[in-house]
Short mmCIF file of C-alpha atoms and ligand atoms in Angstrom, two decimals:
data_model
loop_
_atom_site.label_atom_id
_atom_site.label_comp_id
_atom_site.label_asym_id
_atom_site.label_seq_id
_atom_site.Cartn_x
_atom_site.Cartn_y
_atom_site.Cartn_z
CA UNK G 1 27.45 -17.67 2.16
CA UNK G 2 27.33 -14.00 2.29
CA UNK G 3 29.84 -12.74 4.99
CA UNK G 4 29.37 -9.39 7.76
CA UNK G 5 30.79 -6.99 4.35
CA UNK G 6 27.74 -7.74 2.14
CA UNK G 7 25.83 -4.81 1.58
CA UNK G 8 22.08 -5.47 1.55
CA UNK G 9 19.99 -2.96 1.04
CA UNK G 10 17.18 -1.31 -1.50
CA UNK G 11 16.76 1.80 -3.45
CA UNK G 12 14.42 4.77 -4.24
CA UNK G 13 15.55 8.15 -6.21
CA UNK G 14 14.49 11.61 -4.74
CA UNK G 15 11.99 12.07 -7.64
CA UNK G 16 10.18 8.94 -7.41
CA UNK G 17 9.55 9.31 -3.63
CA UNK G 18 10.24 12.36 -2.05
CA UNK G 19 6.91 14.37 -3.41
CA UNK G 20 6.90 18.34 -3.96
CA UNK G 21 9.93 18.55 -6.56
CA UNK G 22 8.25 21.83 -8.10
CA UNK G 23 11.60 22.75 -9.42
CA UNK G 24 12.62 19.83 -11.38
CA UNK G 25 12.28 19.63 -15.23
CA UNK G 26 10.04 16.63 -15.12
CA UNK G 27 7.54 18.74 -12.73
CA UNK G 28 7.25 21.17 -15.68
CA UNK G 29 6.86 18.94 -18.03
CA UNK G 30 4.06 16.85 -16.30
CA UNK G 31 2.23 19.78 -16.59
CA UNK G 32 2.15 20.37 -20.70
CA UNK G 33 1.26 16.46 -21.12
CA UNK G 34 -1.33 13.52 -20.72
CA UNK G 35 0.01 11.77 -17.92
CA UNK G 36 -0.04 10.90 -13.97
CA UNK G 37 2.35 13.60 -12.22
CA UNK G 38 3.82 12.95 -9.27
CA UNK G 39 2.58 15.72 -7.01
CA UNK G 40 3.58 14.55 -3.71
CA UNK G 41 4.82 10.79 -4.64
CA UNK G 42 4.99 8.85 -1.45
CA UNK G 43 6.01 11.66 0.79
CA UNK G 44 8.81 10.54 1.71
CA UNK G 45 10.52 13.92 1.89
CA UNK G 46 8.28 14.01 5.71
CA UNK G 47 8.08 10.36 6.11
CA UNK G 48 11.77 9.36 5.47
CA UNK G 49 12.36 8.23 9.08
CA UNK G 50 9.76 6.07 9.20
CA UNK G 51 11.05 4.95 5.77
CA UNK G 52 14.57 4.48 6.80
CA UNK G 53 13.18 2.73 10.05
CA UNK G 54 11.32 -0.26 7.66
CA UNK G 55 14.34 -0.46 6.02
CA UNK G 56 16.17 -0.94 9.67
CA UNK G 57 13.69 -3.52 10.13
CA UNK G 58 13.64 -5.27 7.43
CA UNK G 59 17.59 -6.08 8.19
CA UNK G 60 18.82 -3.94 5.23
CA UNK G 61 22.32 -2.59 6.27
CA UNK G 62 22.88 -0.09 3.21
CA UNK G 63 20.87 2.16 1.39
CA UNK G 64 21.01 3.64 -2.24
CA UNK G 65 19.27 7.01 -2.60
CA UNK G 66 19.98 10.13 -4.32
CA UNK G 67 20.06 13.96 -3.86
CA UNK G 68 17.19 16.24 -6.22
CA UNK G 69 19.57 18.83 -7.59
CA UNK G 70 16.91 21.44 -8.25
CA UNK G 71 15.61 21.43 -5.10
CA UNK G 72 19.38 22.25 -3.64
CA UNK G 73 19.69 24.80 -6.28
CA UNK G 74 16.31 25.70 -7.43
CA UNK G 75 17.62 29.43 -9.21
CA UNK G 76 21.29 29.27 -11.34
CA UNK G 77 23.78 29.32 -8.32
CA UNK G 78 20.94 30.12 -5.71
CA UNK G 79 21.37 26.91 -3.00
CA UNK G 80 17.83 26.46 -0.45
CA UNK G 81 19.53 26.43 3.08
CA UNK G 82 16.15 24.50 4.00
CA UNK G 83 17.01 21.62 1.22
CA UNK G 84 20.28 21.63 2.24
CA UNK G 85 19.49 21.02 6.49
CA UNK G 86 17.21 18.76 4.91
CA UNK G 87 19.60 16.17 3.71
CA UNK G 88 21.50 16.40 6.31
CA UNK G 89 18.64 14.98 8.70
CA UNK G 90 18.48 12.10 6.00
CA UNK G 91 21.73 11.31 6.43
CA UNK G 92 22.06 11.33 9.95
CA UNK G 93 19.38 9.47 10.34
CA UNK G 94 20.97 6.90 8.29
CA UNK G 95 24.05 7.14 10.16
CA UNK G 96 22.46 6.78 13.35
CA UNK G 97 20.87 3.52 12.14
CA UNK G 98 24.49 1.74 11.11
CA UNK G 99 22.77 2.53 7.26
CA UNK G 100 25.20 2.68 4.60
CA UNK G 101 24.86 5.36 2.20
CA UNK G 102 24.92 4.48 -1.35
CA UNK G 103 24.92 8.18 -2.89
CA UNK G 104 23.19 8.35 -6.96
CA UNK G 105 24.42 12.40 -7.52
CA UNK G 106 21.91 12.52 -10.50
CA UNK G 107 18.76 10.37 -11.16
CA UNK G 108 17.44 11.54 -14.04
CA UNK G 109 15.87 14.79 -13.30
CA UNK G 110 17.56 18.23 -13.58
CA UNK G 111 16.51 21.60 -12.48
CA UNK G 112 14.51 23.30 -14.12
CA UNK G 113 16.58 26.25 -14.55
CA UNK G 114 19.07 24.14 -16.15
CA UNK G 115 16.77 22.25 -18.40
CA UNK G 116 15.54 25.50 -20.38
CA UNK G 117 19.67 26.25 -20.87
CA UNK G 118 19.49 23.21 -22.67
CA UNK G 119 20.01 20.63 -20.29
CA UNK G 120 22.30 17.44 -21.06
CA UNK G 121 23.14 19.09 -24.22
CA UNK G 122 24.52 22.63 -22.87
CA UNK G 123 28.33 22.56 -23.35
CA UNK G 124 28.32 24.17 -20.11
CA UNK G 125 27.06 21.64 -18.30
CA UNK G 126 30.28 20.73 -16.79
CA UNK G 127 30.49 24.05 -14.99
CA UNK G 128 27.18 23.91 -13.73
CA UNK G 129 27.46 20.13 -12.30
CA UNK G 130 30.50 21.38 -10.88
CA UNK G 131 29.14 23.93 -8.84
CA UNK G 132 26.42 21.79 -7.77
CA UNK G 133 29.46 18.63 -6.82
CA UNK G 134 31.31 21.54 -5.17
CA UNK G 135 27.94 21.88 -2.50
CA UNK G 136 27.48 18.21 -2.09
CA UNK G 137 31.34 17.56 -1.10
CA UNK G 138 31.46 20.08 1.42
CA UNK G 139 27.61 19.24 2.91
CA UNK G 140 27.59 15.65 2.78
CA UNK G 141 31.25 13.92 1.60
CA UNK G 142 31.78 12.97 5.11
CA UNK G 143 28.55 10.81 5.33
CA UNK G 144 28.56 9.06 1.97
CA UNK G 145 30.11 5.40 2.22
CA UNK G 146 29.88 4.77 -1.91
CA UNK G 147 29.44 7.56 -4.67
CA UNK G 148 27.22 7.00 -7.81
CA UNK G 149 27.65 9.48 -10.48
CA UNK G 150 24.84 9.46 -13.25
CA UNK G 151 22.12 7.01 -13.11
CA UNK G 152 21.44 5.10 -16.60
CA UNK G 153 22.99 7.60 -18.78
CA UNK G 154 21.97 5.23 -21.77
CA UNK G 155 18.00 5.17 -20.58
CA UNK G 156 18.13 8.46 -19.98
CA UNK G 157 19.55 9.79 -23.08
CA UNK G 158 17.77 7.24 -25.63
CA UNK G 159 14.35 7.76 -23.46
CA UNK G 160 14.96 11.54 -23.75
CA UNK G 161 16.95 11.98 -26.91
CA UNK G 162 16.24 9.10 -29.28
CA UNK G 163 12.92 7.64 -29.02
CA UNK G 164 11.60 10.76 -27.75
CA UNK G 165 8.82 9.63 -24.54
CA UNK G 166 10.21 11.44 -21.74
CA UNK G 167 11.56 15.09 -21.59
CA UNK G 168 12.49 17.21 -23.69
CA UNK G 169 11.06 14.51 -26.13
CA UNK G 170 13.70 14.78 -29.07
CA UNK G 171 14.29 11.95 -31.71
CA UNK G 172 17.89 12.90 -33.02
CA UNK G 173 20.76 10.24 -33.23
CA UNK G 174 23.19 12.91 -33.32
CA UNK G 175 21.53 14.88 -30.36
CA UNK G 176 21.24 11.75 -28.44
CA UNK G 177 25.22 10.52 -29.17
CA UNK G 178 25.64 14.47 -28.09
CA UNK G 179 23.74 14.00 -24.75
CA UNK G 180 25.31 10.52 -24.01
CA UNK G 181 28.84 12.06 -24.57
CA UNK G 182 28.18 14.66 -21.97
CA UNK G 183 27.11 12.48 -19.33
CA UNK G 184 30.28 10.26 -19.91
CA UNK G 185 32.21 13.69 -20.09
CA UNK G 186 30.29 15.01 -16.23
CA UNK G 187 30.91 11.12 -14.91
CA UNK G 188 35.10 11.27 -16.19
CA UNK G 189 34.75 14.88 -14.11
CA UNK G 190 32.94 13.86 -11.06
CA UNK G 191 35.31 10.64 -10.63
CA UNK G 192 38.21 12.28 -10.57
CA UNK G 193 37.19 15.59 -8.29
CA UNK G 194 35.44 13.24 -5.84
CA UNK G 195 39.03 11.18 -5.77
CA UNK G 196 40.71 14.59 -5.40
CA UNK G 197 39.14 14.90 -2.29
CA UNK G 198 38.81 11.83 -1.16
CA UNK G 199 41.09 9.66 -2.56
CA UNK G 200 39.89 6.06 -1.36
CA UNK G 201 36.44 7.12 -1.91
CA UNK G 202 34.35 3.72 -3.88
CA UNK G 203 32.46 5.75 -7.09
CA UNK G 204 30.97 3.96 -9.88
CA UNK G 205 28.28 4.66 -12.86
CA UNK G 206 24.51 2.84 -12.58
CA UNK G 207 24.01 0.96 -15.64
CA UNK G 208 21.35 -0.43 -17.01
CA UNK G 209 22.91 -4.22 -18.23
CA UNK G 210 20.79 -5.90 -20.67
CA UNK G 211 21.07 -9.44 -21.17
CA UNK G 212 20.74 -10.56 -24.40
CA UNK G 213 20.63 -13.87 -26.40
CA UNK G 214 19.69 -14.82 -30.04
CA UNK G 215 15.65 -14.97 -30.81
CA UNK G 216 16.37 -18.40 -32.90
CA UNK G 217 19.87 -19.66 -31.74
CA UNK G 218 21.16 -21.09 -34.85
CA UNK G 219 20.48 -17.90 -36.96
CA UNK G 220 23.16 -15.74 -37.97
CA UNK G 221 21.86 -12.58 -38.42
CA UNK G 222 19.81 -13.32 -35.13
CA UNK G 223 23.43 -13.66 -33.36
CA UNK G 224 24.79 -10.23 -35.43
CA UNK G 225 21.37 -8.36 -34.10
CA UNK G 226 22.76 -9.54 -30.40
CA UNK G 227 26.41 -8.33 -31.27
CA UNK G 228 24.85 -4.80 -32.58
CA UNK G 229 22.65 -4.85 -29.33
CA UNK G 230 25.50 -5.67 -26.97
CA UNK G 231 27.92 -2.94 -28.16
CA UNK G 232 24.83 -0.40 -28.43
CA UNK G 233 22.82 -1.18 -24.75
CA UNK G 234 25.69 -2.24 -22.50
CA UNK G 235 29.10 -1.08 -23.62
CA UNK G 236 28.91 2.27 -25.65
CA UNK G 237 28.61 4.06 -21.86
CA UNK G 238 31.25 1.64 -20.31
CA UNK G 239 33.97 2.74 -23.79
CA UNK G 240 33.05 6.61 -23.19
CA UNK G 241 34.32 6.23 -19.77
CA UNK G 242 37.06 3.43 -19.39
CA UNK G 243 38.73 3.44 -16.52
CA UNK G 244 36.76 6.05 -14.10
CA UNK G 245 35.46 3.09 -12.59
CA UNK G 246 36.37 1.61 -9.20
CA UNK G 247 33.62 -0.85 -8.84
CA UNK G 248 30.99 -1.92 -11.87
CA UNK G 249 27.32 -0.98 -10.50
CA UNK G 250 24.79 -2.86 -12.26
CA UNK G 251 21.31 -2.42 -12.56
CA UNK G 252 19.32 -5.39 -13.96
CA UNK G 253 15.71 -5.25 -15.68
CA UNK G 254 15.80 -6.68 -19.37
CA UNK G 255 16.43 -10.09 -20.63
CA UNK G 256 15.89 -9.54 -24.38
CA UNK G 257 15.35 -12.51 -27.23
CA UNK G 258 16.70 -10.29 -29.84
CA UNK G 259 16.30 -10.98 -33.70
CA UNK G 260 17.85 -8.98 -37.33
CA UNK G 261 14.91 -5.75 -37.25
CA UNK G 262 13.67 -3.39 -40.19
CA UNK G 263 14.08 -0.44 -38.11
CA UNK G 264 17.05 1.67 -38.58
CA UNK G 265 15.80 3.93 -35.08
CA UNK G 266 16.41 1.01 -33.54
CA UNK G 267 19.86 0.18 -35.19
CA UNK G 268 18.20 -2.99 -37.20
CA UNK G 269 17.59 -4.82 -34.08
CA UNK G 270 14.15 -6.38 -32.99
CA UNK G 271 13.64 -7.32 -29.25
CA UNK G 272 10.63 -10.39 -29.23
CA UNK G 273 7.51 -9.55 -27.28
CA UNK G 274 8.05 -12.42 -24.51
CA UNK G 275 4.21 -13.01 -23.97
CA UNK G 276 4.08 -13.82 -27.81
CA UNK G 277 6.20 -16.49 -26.75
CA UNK G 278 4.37 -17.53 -23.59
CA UNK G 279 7.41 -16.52 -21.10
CA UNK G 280 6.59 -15.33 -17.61
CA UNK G 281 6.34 -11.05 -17.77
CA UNK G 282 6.12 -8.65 -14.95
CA UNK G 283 3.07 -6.30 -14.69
CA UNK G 284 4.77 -4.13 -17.49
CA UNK G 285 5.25 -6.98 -19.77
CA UNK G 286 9.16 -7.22 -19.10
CA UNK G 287 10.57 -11.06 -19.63
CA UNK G 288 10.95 -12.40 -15.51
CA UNK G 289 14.49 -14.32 -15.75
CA UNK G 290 16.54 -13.74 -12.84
CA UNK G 291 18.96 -15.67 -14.80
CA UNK G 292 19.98 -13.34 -16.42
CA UNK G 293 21.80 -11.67 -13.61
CA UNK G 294 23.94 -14.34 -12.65
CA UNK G 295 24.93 -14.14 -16.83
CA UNK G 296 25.71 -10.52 -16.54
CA UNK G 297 28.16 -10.80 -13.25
CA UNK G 298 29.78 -13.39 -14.79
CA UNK G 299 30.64 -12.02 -18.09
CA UNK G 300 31.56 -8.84 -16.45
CA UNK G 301 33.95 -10.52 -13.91
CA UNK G 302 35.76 -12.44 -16.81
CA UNK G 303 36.12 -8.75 -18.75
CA UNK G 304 36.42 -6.26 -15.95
CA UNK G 305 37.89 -7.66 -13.28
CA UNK G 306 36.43 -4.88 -10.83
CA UNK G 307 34.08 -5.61 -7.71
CA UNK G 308 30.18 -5.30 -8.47
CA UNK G 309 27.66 -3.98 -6.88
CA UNK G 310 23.91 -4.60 -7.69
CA UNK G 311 22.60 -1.05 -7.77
CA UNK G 312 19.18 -2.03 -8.87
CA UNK G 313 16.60 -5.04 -9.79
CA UNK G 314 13.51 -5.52 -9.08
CA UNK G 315 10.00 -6.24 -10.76
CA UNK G 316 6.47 -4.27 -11.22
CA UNK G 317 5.27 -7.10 -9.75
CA UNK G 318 1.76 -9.14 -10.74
CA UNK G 319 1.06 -10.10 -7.42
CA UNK G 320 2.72 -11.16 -4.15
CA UNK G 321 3.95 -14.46 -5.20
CA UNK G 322 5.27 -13.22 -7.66
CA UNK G 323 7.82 -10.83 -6.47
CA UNK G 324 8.54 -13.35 -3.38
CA UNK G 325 9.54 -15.73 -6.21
CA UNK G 326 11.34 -12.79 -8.32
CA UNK G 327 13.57 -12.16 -5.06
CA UNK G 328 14.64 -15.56 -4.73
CA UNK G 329 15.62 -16.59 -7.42
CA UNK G 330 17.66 -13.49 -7.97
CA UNK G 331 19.35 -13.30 -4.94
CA UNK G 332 20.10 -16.53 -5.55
CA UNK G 333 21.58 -15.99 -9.05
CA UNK G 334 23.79 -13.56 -7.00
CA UNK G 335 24.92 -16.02 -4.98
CA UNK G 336 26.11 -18.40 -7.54
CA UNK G 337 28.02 -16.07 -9.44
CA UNK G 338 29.67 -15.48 -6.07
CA UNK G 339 30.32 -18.85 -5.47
CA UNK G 340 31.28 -19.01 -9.35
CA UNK G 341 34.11 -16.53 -7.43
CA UNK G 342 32.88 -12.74 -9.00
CA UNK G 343 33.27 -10.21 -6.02
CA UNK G 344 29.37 -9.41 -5.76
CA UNK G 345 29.84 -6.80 -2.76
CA UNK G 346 26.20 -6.04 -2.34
CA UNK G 347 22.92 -6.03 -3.61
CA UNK G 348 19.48 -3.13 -3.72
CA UNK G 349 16.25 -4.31 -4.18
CA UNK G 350 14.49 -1.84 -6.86
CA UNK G 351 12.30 -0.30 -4.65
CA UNK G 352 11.98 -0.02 -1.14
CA UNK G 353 8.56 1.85 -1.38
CA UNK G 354 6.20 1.79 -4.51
CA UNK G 355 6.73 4.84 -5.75
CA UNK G 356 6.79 6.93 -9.34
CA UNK G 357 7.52 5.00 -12.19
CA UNK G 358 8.47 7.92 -14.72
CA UNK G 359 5.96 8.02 -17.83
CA UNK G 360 3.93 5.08 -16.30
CA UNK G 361 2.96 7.01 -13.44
CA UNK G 362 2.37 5.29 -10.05
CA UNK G 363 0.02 2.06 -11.15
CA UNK G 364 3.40 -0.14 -11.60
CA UNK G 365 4.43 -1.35 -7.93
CA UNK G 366 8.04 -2.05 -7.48
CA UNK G 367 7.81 -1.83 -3.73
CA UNK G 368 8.40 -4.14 -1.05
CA UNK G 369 6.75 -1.88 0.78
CA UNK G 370 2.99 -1.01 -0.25
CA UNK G 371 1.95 2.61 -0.11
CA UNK G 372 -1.49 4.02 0.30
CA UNK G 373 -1.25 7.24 -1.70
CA UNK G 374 -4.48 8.75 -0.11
CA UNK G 375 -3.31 8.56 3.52
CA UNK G 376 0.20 7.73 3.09
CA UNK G 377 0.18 4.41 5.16
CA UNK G 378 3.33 1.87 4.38
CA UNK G 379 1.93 -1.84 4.54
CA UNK G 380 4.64 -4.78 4.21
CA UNK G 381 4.52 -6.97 1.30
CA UNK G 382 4.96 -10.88 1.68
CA UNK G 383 8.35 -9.89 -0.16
CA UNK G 384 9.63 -7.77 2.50
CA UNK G 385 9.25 -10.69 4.65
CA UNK G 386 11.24 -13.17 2.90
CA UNK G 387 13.91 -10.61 1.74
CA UNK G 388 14.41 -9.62 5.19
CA UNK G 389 15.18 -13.31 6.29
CA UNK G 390 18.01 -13.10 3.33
CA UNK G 391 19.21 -10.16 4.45
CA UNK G 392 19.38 -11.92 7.81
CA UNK G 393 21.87 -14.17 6.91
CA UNK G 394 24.75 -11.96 6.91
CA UNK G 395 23.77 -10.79 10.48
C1 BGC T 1 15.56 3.32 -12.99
C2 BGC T 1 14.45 3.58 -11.98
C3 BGC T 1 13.17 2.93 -12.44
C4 BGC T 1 13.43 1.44 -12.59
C5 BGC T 1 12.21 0.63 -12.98
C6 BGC T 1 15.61 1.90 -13.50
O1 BGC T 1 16.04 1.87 -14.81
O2 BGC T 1 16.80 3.68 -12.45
O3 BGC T 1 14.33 4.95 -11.81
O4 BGC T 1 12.11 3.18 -11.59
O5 BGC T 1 14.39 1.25 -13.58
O6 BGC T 1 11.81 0.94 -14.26
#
């Protein structure tokens, strides 16, 4: 079903894995609240061979990862010569193992630096990204086999901006429409220089794609709330940056039942808590429906017309079975909408290692591969096992 081209693979971000990102903003603000840091994650930063070399052996032929900014450029304009030899051992080692490298430029962190200028919202943070792009081109364009700009730029700014849980912990609409603008504005940018250089290069934006349906199906203001919740969640990113787009990358997490809400925060719409209504949830309580997936690639074929990738899905899985199920059934909703004729070109398993889970520290697991955080031992999960065999089919 899958032919030699399908990209299999799984992903991590430098934050969640690497350990020891003491210049990032998130470091800094670990430290002024309640909450699990991430001190030296999974230490992957040392372990990343042996990393990559699971990944080898699992049968995964591509890799999505990403680059921490602040540790390339921990001072304004100051790049770490050791950071930057760094990467380049990550990506040779990738190279060397027929990997291909599926680049995120930005995964939600930022220097540190950067973040007390303002961050997201400093109208000079065009210039700055810039300047950081600039490095990256010339170090590492000749490795990377398919760019990704900004990762989530709608969880990132409504997390960050709106609701107010991760940092710098606003809750502004207009600050948050602000923020969201000027990742669109640094994704239009990076599209087109990348292009400039490289003009056949594949670079696409990470989005989060909810899918959504009606709490009670028959209800109009129930089918309005899903209207509201499609333009908000999945296409307000995809209208503030067109046609910068040369592949759709979609990363898959919520299926919400969504109902008319009293909440104007939340733009009047009301997602159902899906153990209230006895559905199967993952360890964080989000609805398991690997359906939804195959919904999303569809509806984005008919509209789009571009080729897909799946950047990112995965579960914080209850147990074993579980996540052997999860992986299944949603590789398997991939390859129905293939068959259904969408041009699914590859597919990452969210995560390859547990790892960091932002605000929620490290008790989630999203790993097919199980970490011992005291001695830093990788075991295989039952998962790995059975994604590897799917993996195998292309081989
Ligand atoms: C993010 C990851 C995160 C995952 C699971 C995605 O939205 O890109 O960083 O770990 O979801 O929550």
């Amino acid at each position: 079903m899958f032919g030699n081209r399908f990209f299999w693979g799984s992903a991590t971000s430098a934050y969640q894995v690497e350990g020891g990102n003491i210049w990032s903003d998130w470091y800094e603000w670990e430290k002024m609240v309640d909450l699990e840091s991430c001190g030296r994650a999974v230490d992957h930063y040392n372990l990343f061979r042996q990393d990559f070399a699971l990944a080898y052996k699992l049968n995964q032929n591509a890799h999505r990862l990403s680059l921490e900014w602040a540790r390339l450029e921990p001072s304004p304009g100051f790049f770490n010569q050791e950071a930057i030899d760094h990467y380049h051992q990550v990506f040779s080692e990738l190279r060397r193992l027929k990997i291909k490298i599926f680049l995120t430029l930005n995964h939600f962190t930022l220097p540190a630096w950067l973040a007390r200028q303002g961050g997201w919202e400093n109208y000079k943070i065009l210039d700055f990204f810039g300047r950081y792009l600039q490095l990256v081109i010339k170090e590492y364009g000749q490795y990377i086999d398919c760019w990704l700009t900004i990762n989530e730029p709608m969880i990132l700014a409504t997390e960050a901006y709106l609701f107010g849980h991760w940092p710098p912990q606003v809750k502004s609409s207009p600050r948050f429409m602000k923020v969201l603008q000027n990742m669109a504005k640094v994704h239009n940018f990076i599209y087109d220089y990348i292009h400039k250089h490289y003009p056949i290069a594949q670079v696409g934006l990470p989005h989060n794609y909810f899918s959504f349906v009606p709490l009670r199906s028959n209800s109009f203001l129930d089918q309005k709330a899903v209207k509201r919740a499609d333009d908000f969640w999945n296409r307000l990113v995809l209208n503030l940056t067109q046609d910068k787009h040369d592949f759709l990358a979609v990363n898959y997490y919520f299926h919400q039942r969504v109902s008319f809400g009293f909440n104007w925060r939340r733009d009047w719409i009301k997602f159902a808590d899906p153990k209230k209504l006895h559905k199967e949830v993952s360890a964080l309580g989000w609805e398991v429906y690997p359906e939804g997936l195959e919904q999303i690639l569809l509806n984005l074929n008919q509209e789009y017309k571009l080729p897909i990738y799946v950047t990112e899905n995965g579960l914080a899985a209850q147990n074993d079975e579980q996540q052997k199920r999860f992986i299944i059934n949603s590789t398997q909703a991939v390859k129905r909408a293939r068959l259904a004729g969408v041009q699914v070109l590859g597919y990452f398993y969210w995560s390859l290692l547990d790892n960091f889970e932002w605000d929620k520290g490290f008790k989630p697991k999203f790993g097919l591969v199980e970490v011992n955080r005291n001695t830093m031992e990788r075991y295989l999960r039952p998962a790995a096992k059975e994604y590897a065999a799917i993996c195998q089919e292309r081989i």
